[in-house]
């Protein structure tokens, strides 16, 4: 006999977080950086794009912010009950000296 407490129903998919302005900027510019520097890892490409983002003039950032705002509105229609809940941080155990 199966134990009803252990049976699981279909796992509900958690809605992804909405895309922010930097992620849109990164998505649009990743290929360019990678083409110029094919030896870079994704992590290094992200660092380079982060530096570019910081140096980008506000009026150019506003273009990406507007895109993010439009995506946010679409997102709110698609997932009206979505609320961002960051994962709880686990406390690290203190290491015991040997």
Tab-separated table of C-alpha atoms in Angstrom:
chain	number	residue	atom	x	y	z
A	1	UNK	CA	0.000	0.000	0.000
A	2	UNK	CA	1.278	3.454	-0.801
A	3	UNK	CA	1.649	6.084	1.849
A	4	UNK	CA	-0.522	9.104	0.933
A	5	UNK	CA	1.761	11.446	2.881
A	6	UNK	CA	4.638	10.638	0.533
A	7	UNK	CA	2.815	11.024	-2.765
A	8	UNK	CA	3.419	14.300	-4.473
A	9	UNK	CA	1.181	16.032	-6.939
A	10	UNK	CA	2.452	18.006	-9.888
A	11	UNK	CA	5.010	20.555	-8.756
A	12	UNK	CA	3.790	24.100	-9.285
A	13	UNK	CA	6.158	26.160	-11.361
A	14	UNK	CA	7.328	29.282	-9.615
A	15	UNK	CA	7.029	32.427	-11.720
A	16	UNK	CA	10.410	33.823	-12.759
A	17	UNK	CA	11.389	37.272	-11.559
A	18	UNK	CA	10.614	40.104	-13.981
A	19	UNK	CA	13.507	41.319	-16.114
A	20	UNK	CA	15.222	44.505	-14.959
A	21	UNK	CA	16.945	47.205	-17.033
A	22	UNK	CA	20.457	45.806	-16.587
A	23	UNK	CA	19.413	42.290	-17.617
A	24	UNK	CA	17.888	43.695	-20.812
A	25	UNK	CA	21.111	45.659	-21.442
A	26	UNK	CA	23.166	42.523	-20.794
A	27	UNK	CA	21.018	40.384	-23.083
A	28	UNK	CA	21.287	42.915	-25.932
A	29	UNK	CA	25.054	43.433	-25.584
A	30	UNK	CA	26.366	40.015	-24.551
A	31	UNK	CA	26.992	38.897	-28.141
A	32	UNK	CA	28.987	42.022	-28.973
A	33	UNK	CA	31.322	41.625	-25.983
A	34	UNK	CA	31.695	37.895	-26.588
A	35	UNK	CA	32.502	38.457	-30.292
A	36	UNK	CA	35.176	40.984	-29.389
A	37	UNK	CA	36.583	38.733	-26.636
A	38	UNK	CA	35.751	35.072	-27.396
A	39	UNK	CA	38.153	33.887	-24.672
A	40	UNK	CA	36.048	35.472	-21.890
A	41	UNK	CA	33.787	33.383	-19.688
A	42	UNK	CA	30.149	34.391	-19.167
A	43	UNK	CA	31.139	35.654	-15.734
A	44	UNK	CA	33.812	37.926	-17.241
A	45	UNK	CA	31.411	39.128	-19.944
A	46	UNK	CA	28.926	40.054	-17.213
A	47	UNK	CA	31.631	41.938	-15.322
A	48	UNK	CA	32.579	43.871	-18.469
A	49	UNK	CA	28.932	44.695	-19.135
A	50	UNK	CA	28.474	45.739	-15.507
A	51	UNK	CA	31.320	48.210	-15.908
A	52	UNK	CA	29.797	49.492	-19.175
A	53	UNK	CA	26.416	49.863	-17.456
A	54	UNK	CA	27.930	51.952	-14.652
A	55	UNK	CA	29.577	54.244	-17.203
A	56	UNK	CA	26.509	54.456	-19.451
A	57	UNK	CA	24.918	57.939	-19.486
A	58	UNK	CA	21.587	58.181	-17.663
A	59	UNK	CA	19.672	59.050	-20.841
A	60	UNK	CA	20.834	55.754	-22.392
A	61	UNK	CA	20.017	53.802	-19.223
A	62	UNK	CA	16.542	55.333	-19.376
A	63	UNK	CA	15.943	53.494	-22.682
A	64	UNK	CA	16.501	50.168	-20.902
A	65	UNK	CA	14.518	51.292	-17.871
A	66	UNK	CA	11.568	52.080	-20.150
A	67	UNK	CA	11.823	48.622	-21.757
A	68	UNK	CA	11.913	47.052	-18.280
A	69	UNK	CA	8.898	49.097	-17.223
A	70	UNK	CA	6.923	47.891	-20.267
A	71	UNK	CA	7.921	44.284	-19.566
A	72	UNK	CA	6.914	44.770	-15.920
A	73	UNK	CA	3.413	45.827	-17.000
A	74	UNK	CA	3.085	42.756	-19.238
A	75	UNK	CA	4.412	40.628	-16.395
A	76	UNK	CA	1.818	41.986	-13.957
A	77	UNK	CA	-0.945	40.954	-16.361
A	78	UNK	CA	0.550	37.494	-16.832
A	79	UNK	CA	1.307	36.887	-13.118
A	80	UNK	CA	-1.090	39.138	-11.169
A	81	UNK	CA	-0.464	37.395	-7.835
A	82	UNK	CA	3.344	37.381	-8.077
A	83	UNK	CA	5.201	38.749	-5.062
A	84	UNK	CA	8.976	38.520	-4.870
A	85	UNK	CA	10.042	36.597	-1.810
A	86	UNK	CA	13.804	36.244	-1.512
A	87	UNK	CA	15.001	32.885	-0.223
A	88	UNK	CA	15.744	32.764	3.481
A	89	UNK	CA	19.448	32.836	4.218
A	90	UNK	CA	20.706	29.830	6.061
A	91	UNK	CA	22.913	30.445	9.022
A	92	UNK	CA	26.350	28.960	8.556
A	93	UNK	CA	27.508	26.644	11.267
A	94	UNK	CA	30.534	27.843	13.146
A	95	UNK	CA	33.541	25.703	12.412
A	96	UNK	CA	34.809	23.838	15.416
A	97	UNK	CA	38.567	23.977	15.936
A	98	UNK	CA	40.371	20.653	15.627
